[in-house]
Amino acid sequence: MNANIIGTGSYLPKKILTNYDLEKMVDTSNEWIVTRTGIKERRIAADDEYTSDMGVEAAKKAIKDAEIGYEEIDFIMTATLTPDYIFPSTSCIIQKKIKAYQAAAVDIQAACSGYIYALSLAKALVEQKVYKNILIIASEKLSSIVDYKDRSTCVLFGDGAAAAVVGLKNKGYEIKGVSLGADGRESDLLILPGGGCRYVPSHETIDRRLHYVKMAGNEVFKHAIRKMEFASKDCLKKVGLQEEDIDWLIPHQANERIIMAIAKRFKNLPLDKVYKSVIEKYGNTSASSVGIALDELDKEGRVKNGENILFTVFGAGFTWGAAIITKRG
Ligand code: UT7
């Protein structure tokens, strides 16, 4: 029996940073940002609002949606590249905040692919009957690692969180299959160099701005399209479905041009079935992006029973993945 996503939730901080705000901070323009990325605005967490806080808000909604008690959560997995601390894990902090003391807790680091990596692990553990209800969370305070003096990256990213409960309860979305991949040979193209044991924080690492995201945007762009297409097709093959069986496409929301390039690979899919409003409203929220998209699409009530949703994601590492879920009747 396949595991299901039995509840979803998401959380976006209140503060909005528009392209016009960014025009005052770096040498950029609303026109450049919209035409090159599709982003109109993004959310920024408050100074005292952390990854765990946003994760908790998304988790509460997902647990309510799943109609289970906090005491029924057996495992918490948080996908993030902006943990509250290097250790302890953000999952442990979330566990404390939601008082789910019976749950095991671990963080997952697969950058923007984290939600689908977590979904894959949760599916396997639930189906193997190791755990009954697994809370997966993706939460990112990317504003804490973005260099607001670097126009090539600061216009792209935003903060936000998503959560889902994976279990066997008969509701929500059946997780038909997942496909994951990685290629560590390209790890330098998208990286936060400072803060680990290689560049231990020092005055020098701060002066060299190593505590901020560095990205070779053009290179990453090309890899993202190729790998998300590959993962999608691999996942379709794994679950025995054809392209025309896909009713909704939710690609990682990093750039509208990447989303549209992937959509073109699915010739029979109408463009209104390609979800891209997350990139427009919230920018690139890394691991959270596809989880926020699923929650918003679900709450809009547009997915019909029996329809298939294909996720495809790509991130630093490189890592990539795809998943196919089906709305249950
Ligand atoms: O989430 C993980 C995966 N991440 C991604 O998938 C991101 C992938 N990359 C991208 O989305 C795009 O490469 C970017 C949006 C980052 C950049 O778009 P691009 O079309 O690849 O632009 P570019 O880097 O080739 O730069 C074109 C020009 C350059 O100027 P010159 O050299 O042509 O004079 C840049 O300096 O645009 C300039 N530029 C900007 N101009 C105004 C770069 N950033 C900006 C900016 N405003 N914010």
Short mmCIF file of C-alpha atoms and ligand atoms in Angstrom, two decimals:
data_model
loop_
_atom_site.label_atom_id
_atom_site.label_comp_id
_atom_site.label_asym_id
_atom_site.label_seq_id
_atom_site.Cartn_x
_atom_site.Cartn_y
_atom_site.Cartn_z
CA MET A 1 0.00 0.00 0.00
CA ASN A 2 1.34 3.46 -0.95
CA ALA A 3 1.70 6.16 1.70
CA ASN A 4 -0.41 9.32 1.41
CA ILE A 5 0.09 13.00 2.02
CA ILE A 6 -2.75 13.30 4.54
CA GLY A 7 -2.41 17.01 5.31
CA THR A 8 -0.57 20.09 4.06
CA GLY A 9 0.21 23.55 5.39
CA SER A 10 2.34 26.56 4.57
CA TYR A 11 3.44 29.83 6.14
CA LEU A 12 4.76 33.05 4.65
CA PRO A 13 6.09 35.93 6.74
CA LYS A 14 4.15 39.19 6.57
CA LYS A 15 6.86 41.57 5.32
CA ILE A 16 6.87 42.04 1.54
CA LEU A 17 10.03 43.05 -0.33
CA THR A 18 9.10 44.30 -3.79
CA ASN A 19 11.26 44.73 -6.87
CA TYR A 20 10.84 48.48 -6.39
CA ASP A 21 12.31 48.15 -2.88
CA LEU A 22 15.28 46.29 -4.39
CA GLU A 23 15.78 49.06 -6.96
CA LYS A 24 16.70 51.28 -4.01
CA MET A 25 19.19 48.73 -2.65
CA VAL A 26 21.17 47.54 -5.71
CA ASP A 27 21.61 48.44 -9.37
CA THR A 28 18.57 46.59 -10.73
CA SER A 29 15.10 47.27 -12.10
CA ASN A 30 11.63 45.83 -11.76
CA GLU A 31 11.69 45.26 -15.52
CA TRP A 32 14.91 43.17 -15.39
CA ILE A 33 13.71 41.07 -12.48
CA VAL A 34 10.27 40.38 -13.95
CA THR A 35 11.49 39.55 -17.47
CA ARG A 36 14.49 37.44 -16.34
CA THR A 37 12.88 35.65 -13.39
CA GLY A 38 9.09 36.23 -13.21
CA ILE A 39 9.46 37.39 -9.60
CA LYS A 40 7.37 40.39 -8.51
CA GLU A 41 7.90 40.26 -4.76
CA ARG A 42 9.12 38.03 -1.97
CA ARG A 43 8.51 37.68 1.78
CA ILE A 44 11.11 38.45 4.43
CA ALA A 45 10.97 37.00 7.95
CA ALA A 46 11.12 39.37 10.92
CA ASP A 47 14.49 39.75 12.65
CA ASP A 48 13.29 37.56 15.53
CA GLU A 49 11.43 35.06 13.33
CA TYR A 50 13.54 32.00 12.58
CA THR A 51 13.37 28.91 10.37
CA SER A 52 11.93 26.87 13.26
CA ASP A 53 9.18 29.47 13.89
CA MET A 54 8.06 29.42 10.27
CA GLY A 55 8.28 25.61 10.23
CA VAL A 56 6.07 25.41 13.33
CA GLU A 57 3.38 27.59 11.74
CA ALA A 58 3.32 25.45 8.58
CA ALA A 59 3.41 22.23 10.66
CA LYS A 60 0.42 23.26 12.82
CA LYS A 61 -1.68 23.79 9.69
CA ALA A 62 -0.59 20.46 8.15
CA ILE A 63 -1.38 18.54 11.36
CA LYS A 64 -4.81 20.20 11.59
CA ASP A 65 -5.44 19.39 7.92
CA ALA A 66 -4.42 15.76 8.57
CA GLU A 67 -6.93 15.58 11.45
CA ILE A 68 -4.50 13.86 13.79
CA GLY A 69 -3.13 14.79 17.21
CA TYR A 70 0.41 16.07 17.83
CA GLU A 71 0.98 12.92 19.90
CA GLU A 72 0.45 10.83 16.77
CA ILE A 73 3.52 12.26 14.99
CA ASP A 74 6.32 9.65 15.10
CA PHE A 75 9.03 11.45 13.17
CA ILE A 76 9.85 15.03 12.19
CA MET A 77 12.05 15.74 9.16
CA THR A 78 12.95 19.32 8.34
CA ALA A 79 14.48 20.17 4.99
CA THR A 80 16.41 23.42 5.27
CA LEU A 81 19.66 25.06 4.26
CA THR A 82 19.13 27.83 6.81
CA PRO A 83 18.82 25.93 10.11
CA ASP A 84 18.44 27.94 13.32
CA TYR A 85 21.85 26.50 14.35
CA ILE A 86 24.34 24.09 12.78
CA PHE A 87 23.30 21.91 15.70
CA PRO A 88 20.99 20.96 17.35
CA SER A 89 18.75 20.24 14.41
CA THR A 90 15.89 22.56 13.56
CA SER A 91 13.65 19.49 13.76
CA CYS A 92 14.50 19.14 17.46
CA ILE A 93 13.63 22.79 18.05
CA ILE A 94 10.33 22.35 16.20
CA GLN A 95 9.63 19.18 18.18
CA LYS A 96 10.02 21.16 21.40
CA LYS A 97 7.81 24.00 20.16
CA ILE A 98 4.93 21.71 19.10
CA LYS A 99 5.48 19.44 22.14
CA ALA A 100 5.63 16.27 20.00
CA TYR A 101 8.15 14.76 22.43
CA GLN A 102 7.46 11.18 21.30
CA ALA A 103 8.74 11.95 17.76
CA ALA A 104 12.23 11.26 16.41
CA ALA A 105 13.73 14.29 14.68
CA VAL A 106 16.30 14.92 11.96
CA ASP A 107 17.19 17.63 9.43
CA ILE A 108 17.62 16.96 5.74
CA GLN A 109 20.06 18.93 3.65
CA ALA A 110 19.37 18.60 -0.04
CA ALA A 111 19.06 22.37 -0.71
CA CYS A 112 16.10 23.21 -2.97
CA SER A 113 15.35 19.50 -3.48
CA GLY A 114 14.80 18.94 0.25
CA TYR A 115 11.00 18.65 0.27
CA ILE A 116 11.04 15.85 -2.29
CA TYR A 117 13.99 14.11 -0.57
CA ALA A 118 12.02 14.23 2.71
CA LEU A 119 8.87 12.99 0.96
CA SER A 120 10.81 10.05 -0.45
CA LEU A 121 12.23 9.04 2.95
CA ALA A 122 8.88 9.48 4.70
CA LYS A 123 7.12 7.39 2.07
CA ALA A 124 9.61 4.54 2.49
CA LEU A 125 9.47 4.57 6.31
CA VAL A 126 5.66 4.65 6.39
CA GLU A 127 5.27 1.93 3.78
CA GLN A 128 7.80 -0.27 5.59
CA LYS A 129 5.66 0.26 8.73
CA VAL A 130 8.66 1.67 10.61
CA TYR A 131 6.66 4.81 11.47
CA LYS A 132 2.98 5.67 11.14
CA ASN A 133 2.79 9.46 10.73
CA ILE A 134 5.76 11.50 9.58
CA LEU A 135 5.76 15.28 9.63
CA ILE A 136 7.87 16.67 6.82
CA ILE A 137 8.72 20.36 6.92
CA ALA A 138 10.60 22.64 4.56
CA SER A 139 11.49 25.99 6.03
CA GLU A 140 13.92 28.63 4.80
CA LYS A 141 15.06 32.00 6.08
CA LEU A 142 17.10 32.68 2.95
CA SER A 143 17.23 36.39 3.76
CA SER A 144 19.78 35.41 6.43
CA ILE A 145 22.28 34.11 3.82
CA VAL A 146 21.59 36.46 0.92
CA ASP A 147 24.03 39.26 0.14
CA TYR A 148 21.88 42.36 -0.35
CA LYS A 149 24.86 43.97 -2.09
CA ASP A 150 24.96 41.28 -4.82
CA ARG A 151 22.29 42.03 -7.44
CA SER A 152 22.81 38.69 -9.17
CA THR A 153 21.42 36.77 -6.17
CA CYS A 154 19.56 39.12 -3.82
CA VAL A 155 16.63 39.65 -6.17
CA LEU A 156 15.92 35.91 -6.35
CA PHE A 157 15.33 34.59 -2.86
CA GLY A 158 12.59 34.83 -0.23
CA ASP A 159 11.56 33.28 3.10
CA GLY A 160 8.77 30.80 3.80
CA ALA A 161 7.80 27.33 4.98
CA ALA A 162 5.70 24.34 4.00
CA ALA A 163 4.73 21.12 5.77
CA ALA A 164 2.98 17.86 5.06
CA VAL A 165 1.98 14.83 7.10
CA VAL A 166 2.76 11.50 5.44
CA GLY A 167 0.79 8.51 6.69
CA LEU A 168 -1.51 5.64 5.76
CA LYS A 169 -4.79 7.36 6.65
CA ASN A 170 -7.19 7.20 3.72
CA LYS A 171 -7.23 10.85 2.60
CA GLY A 172 -5.28 13.51 0.73
CA TYR A 173 -2.88 12.43 -2.00
CA GLU A 174 -1.43 9.00 -2.71
CA ILE A 175 2.35 9.18 -3.21
CA LYS A 176 2.70 7.06 -6.33
CA GLY A 177 6.46 7.26 -6.69
CA VAL A 178 9.59 9.31 -6.23
CA SER A 179 12.85 9.62 -8.14
CA LEU A 180 15.97 11.26 -6.68
CA GLY A 181 19.44 12.10 -7.98
CA ALA A 182 22.61 14.04 -7.17
CA ASP A 183 25.93 15.06 -8.71
CA GLY A 184 28.55 16.33 -6.27
CA ARG A 185 30.93 17.23 -9.12
CA GLU A 186 29.04 20.49 -9.58
CA SER A 187 28.97 21.49 -5.92
CA ASP A 188 30.91 24.75 -6.45
CA LEU A 189 28.34 26.30 -8.76
CA LEU A 190 25.85 27.03 -5.98
CA ILE A 191 27.37 27.21 -2.53
CA LEU A 192 27.49 28.95 0.84
CA PRO A 193 31.24 28.64 1.45
CA GLY A 194 31.55 30.07 4.98
CA GLY A 195 30.40 28.82 8.35
CA GLY A 196 31.37 25.16 8.01
CA CYS A 197 34.69 23.61 9.09
CA ARG A 198 36.45 24.61 5.86
CA TYR A 199 35.94 28.35 6.28
CA VAL A 200 35.43 28.70 10.00
CA PRO A 201 33.83 32.09 10.70
CA SER A 202 36.52 34.73 11.15
CA HIS A 203 37.02 38.41 10.35
CA GLU A 204 38.59 37.27 7.09
CA THR A 205 35.64 35.10 6.02
CA ILE A 206 33.27 37.95 6.86
CA ASP A 207 35.37 40.47 4.89
CA ARG A 208 35.36 38.06 1.92
CA ARG A 209 31.55 37.74 2.31
CA LEU A 210 31.84 33.94 2.43
CA HIS A 211 28.79 33.73 4.68
CA TYR A 212 26.56 34.57 1.71
CA VAL A 213 25.18 32.47 -1.18
CA LYS A 214 27.38 32.32 -4.29
CA MET A 215 25.82 31.16 -7.53
CA ALA A 216 26.95 30.80 -11.15
CA GLY A 217 23.38 31.56 -12.28
CA ASN A 218 23.78 30.77 -15.98
CA GLU A 219 25.36 27.38 -15.39
CA VAL A 220 22.85 26.44 -12.72
CA PHE A 221 20.04 27.47 -15.07
CA LYS A 222 21.10 24.97 -17.76
CA HIS A 223 21.62 22.09 -15.33
CA ALA A 224 18.27 22.79 -13.65
CA ILE A 225 16.28 22.37 -16.86
CA ARG A 226 18.10 19.21 -17.91
CA LYS A 227 17.92 17.50 -14.55
CA MET A 228 14.30 18.39 -13.81
CA GLU A 229 13.27 17.01 -17.19
CA PHE A 230 15.31 13.85 -16.57
CA ALA A 231 13.86 13.36 -13.08
CA SER A 232 10.30 13.87 -14.35
CA LYS A 233 10.65 11.27 -17.08
CA ASP A 234 12.43 8.85 -14.74
CA CYS A 235 9.62 9.17 -12.20
CA LEU A 236 6.93 8.65 -14.86
CA LYS A 237 8.72 5.46 -15.96
CA LYS A 238 9.01 4.25 -12.36
CA VAL A 239 5.29 4.57 -11.68
CA GLY A 240 4.23 3.35 -15.13
CA LEU A 241 2.50 6.56 -16.26
CA GLN A 242 2.73 8.48 -19.53
CA GLU A 243 3.24 12.23 -20.01
CA GLU A 244 -0.43 12.62 -20.93
CA ASP A 245 -1.46 11.16 -17.55
CA ILE A 246 -0.10 14.25 -15.78
CA ASP A 247 -2.79 16.79 -14.88
CA TRP A 248 -0.68 19.29 -12.92
CA LEU A 249 3.01 20.19 -13.02
CA ILE A 250 4.68 21.78 -9.99
CA PRO A 251 8.32 22.54 -10.83
CA HIS A 252 10.73 24.03 -8.29
CA GLN A 253 9.99 27.75 -8.26
CA ALA A 254 13.41 29.26 -8.99
CA ASN A 255 12.79 31.15 -12.21
CA GLU A 256 9.70 31.44 -14.41
CA ARG A 257 11.85 30.86 -17.51
CA ILE A 258 13.03 27.52 -16.08
CA ILE A 259 9.42 26.57 -15.25
CA MET A 260 8.28 27.37 -18.79
CA ALA A 261 11.22 25.50 -20.34
CA ILE A 262 10.21 22.38 -18.38
CA ALA A 263 6.54 22.90 -19.24
CA LYS A 264 7.46 22.86 -22.96
CA ARG A 265 8.75 19.30 -22.48
CA PHE A 266 5.15 18.32 -21.63
CA LYS A 267 3.48 19.14 -24.91
CA ASN A 268 -0.06 18.14 -23.98
CA LEU A 269 -0.21 20.00 -20.68
CA PRO A 270 -2.22 23.27 -20.79
CA LEU A 271 -0.25 26.18 -19.36
CA ASP A 272 -2.86 26.85 -16.66
CA LYS A 273 -1.96 23.41 -15.24
CA VAL A 274 1.67 24.48 -14.73
CA TYR A 275 1.89 25.98 -11.26
CA LYS A 276 4.03 29.12 -11.16
CA SER A 277 2.33 31.63 -8.89
CA VAL A 278 4.75 30.85 -6.03
CA ILE A 279 7.73 32.25 -7.97
CA GLU A 280 5.79 35.41 -8.79
CA LYS A 281 4.60 36.09 -5.22
CA TYR A 282 7.37 34.69 -3.05
CA GLY A 283 10.55 34.34 -5.18
CA ASN A 284 12.76 31.28 -4.74
CA THR A 285 12.06 29.83 -1.28
CA SER A 286 14.37 26.83 -1.87
CA ALA A 287 13.09 23.60 -0.28
CA SER A 288 9.80 25.24 0.67
CA SER A 289 8.78 26.22 -2.86
CA VAL A 290 7.02 23.08 -4.10
CA GLY A 291 5.47 22.45 -0.67
CA ILE A 292 3.97 25.96 -0.61
CA ALA A 293 2.75 25.39 -4.18
CA LEU A 294 1.04 22.10 -3.26
CA ASP A 295 -0.63 23.64 -0.21
CA GLU A 296 -1.90 26.67 -2.17
CA LEU A 297 -3.11 24.53 -5.08
CA ASP A 298 -4.86 22.17 -2.65
CA LYS A 299 -6.56 24.99 -0.74
CA GLU A 300 -7.69 26.59 -4.03
CA GLY A 301 -9.67 23.35 -4.53
CA ARG A 302 -8.67 23.05 -8.17
CA VAL A 303 -7.34 19.48 -8.10
CA LYS A 304 -10.01 16.89 -8.88
CA ASN A 305 -10.16 13.37 -7.47
CA GLY A 306 -7.91 11.01 -9.43
CA GLU A 307 -5.78 13.80 -10.93
CA ASN A 308 -2.01 13.34 -10.97
CA ILE A 309 0.44 16.02 -9.87
CA LEU A 310 4.07 15.84 -10.96
CA PHE A 311 6.67 17.67 -8.85
CA THR A 312 10.14 18.24 -10.14
CA VAL A 313 12.94 19.94 -8.20
CA PHE A 314 16.59 20.93 -8.49
CA GLY A 315 19.08 22.48 -6.11
CA ALA A 316 22.62 22.91 -4.85
CA GLY A 317 24.76 19.81 -4.65
CA PHE A 318 23.60 19.33 -7.32
CA THR A 319 20.51 17.47 -6.16
CA TRP A 320 17.30 16.83 -8.04
CA GLY A 321 14.13 14.82 -7.83
CA ALA A 322 10.58 14.26 -8.94
CA ALA A 323 7.45 12.82 -7.36
CA ILE A 324 4.01 11.89 -8.60
CA ILE A 325 1.01 12.11 -6.29
CA THR A 326 -2.65 11.40 -7.01
CA LYS A 327 -5.63 13.11 -5.36
CA ARG A 328 -7.65 10.49 -3.49
CA GLY A 329 -11.41 10.23 -3.90
O1 UT7 B 1 17.10 27.20 -6.60
C1 UT7 B 1 18.25 26.55 -7.06
C2 UT7 B 1 18.36 26.66 -8.48
N1 UT7 B 1 18.59 28.03 -8.88
C3 UT7 B 1 18.30 28.36 -10.09
O2 UT7 B 1 17.79 27.54 -10.80
C4 UT7 B 1 18.67 29.73 -10.59
C5 UT7 B 1 19.17 29.59 -11.99
N2 UT7 B 1 19.62 30.81 -12.62
C6 UT7 B 1 18.79 31.81 -12.97
O3 UT7 B 1 17.62 31.81 -12.68
C7 UT7 B 1 19.35 32.90 -13.84
O4 UT7 B 1 20.60 32.53 -14.34
C8 UT7 B 1 19.48 34.27 -13.12
C9 UT7 B 1 18.10 34.86 -12.87
C10 UT7 B 1 20.22 34.11 -11.82
C11 UT7 B 1 20.23 35.27 -14.01
O5 UT7 B 1 19.58 35.41 -15.26
P1 UT7 B 1 20.41 35.32 -16.62
O6 UT7 B 1 19.47 35.55 -17.71
O7 UT7 B 1 21.13 34.00 -16.59
O8 UT7 B 1 21.36 36.55 -16.49
P2 UT7 B 1 22.95 36.58 -16.52
O9 UT7 B 1 23.50 36.03 -15.25
O10 UT7 B 1 23.44 35.99 -17.81
O11 UT7 B 1 23.22 38.13 -16.57
C12 UT7 B 1 22.81 38.93 -17.70
C13 UT7 B 1 23.14 40.37 -17.40
C14 UT7 B 1 24.55 40.60 -16.88
O12 UT7 B 1 25.01 41.83 -17.41
P3 UT7 B 1 25.98 41.86 -18.69
O13 UT7 B 1 27.19 41.07 -18.28
O14 UT7 B 1 25.21 41.23 -19.79
O15 UT7 B 1 26.22 43.32 -18.88
C15 UT7 B 1 24.38 40.73 -15.41
O16 UT7 B 1 25.38 41.50 -14.80
O17 UT7 B 1 22.27 40.85 -16.37
C16 UT7 B 1 23.05 41.45 -15.34
N3 UT7 B 1 22.35 41.25 -14.07
C17 UT7 B 1 21.41 42.11 -13.62
N4 UT7 B 1 20.95 43.27 -14.13
C18 UT7 B 1 19.99 43.90 -13.43
C19 UT7 B 1 22.46 40.22 -13.19
N5 UT7 B 1 21.63 40.42 -12.17
C20 UT7 B 1 20.96 41.57 -12.41
C21 UT7 B 1 19.97 42.29 -11.72
N6 UT7 B 1 19.52 43.44 -12.28
N7 UT7 B 1 19.44 41.86 -10.56
#
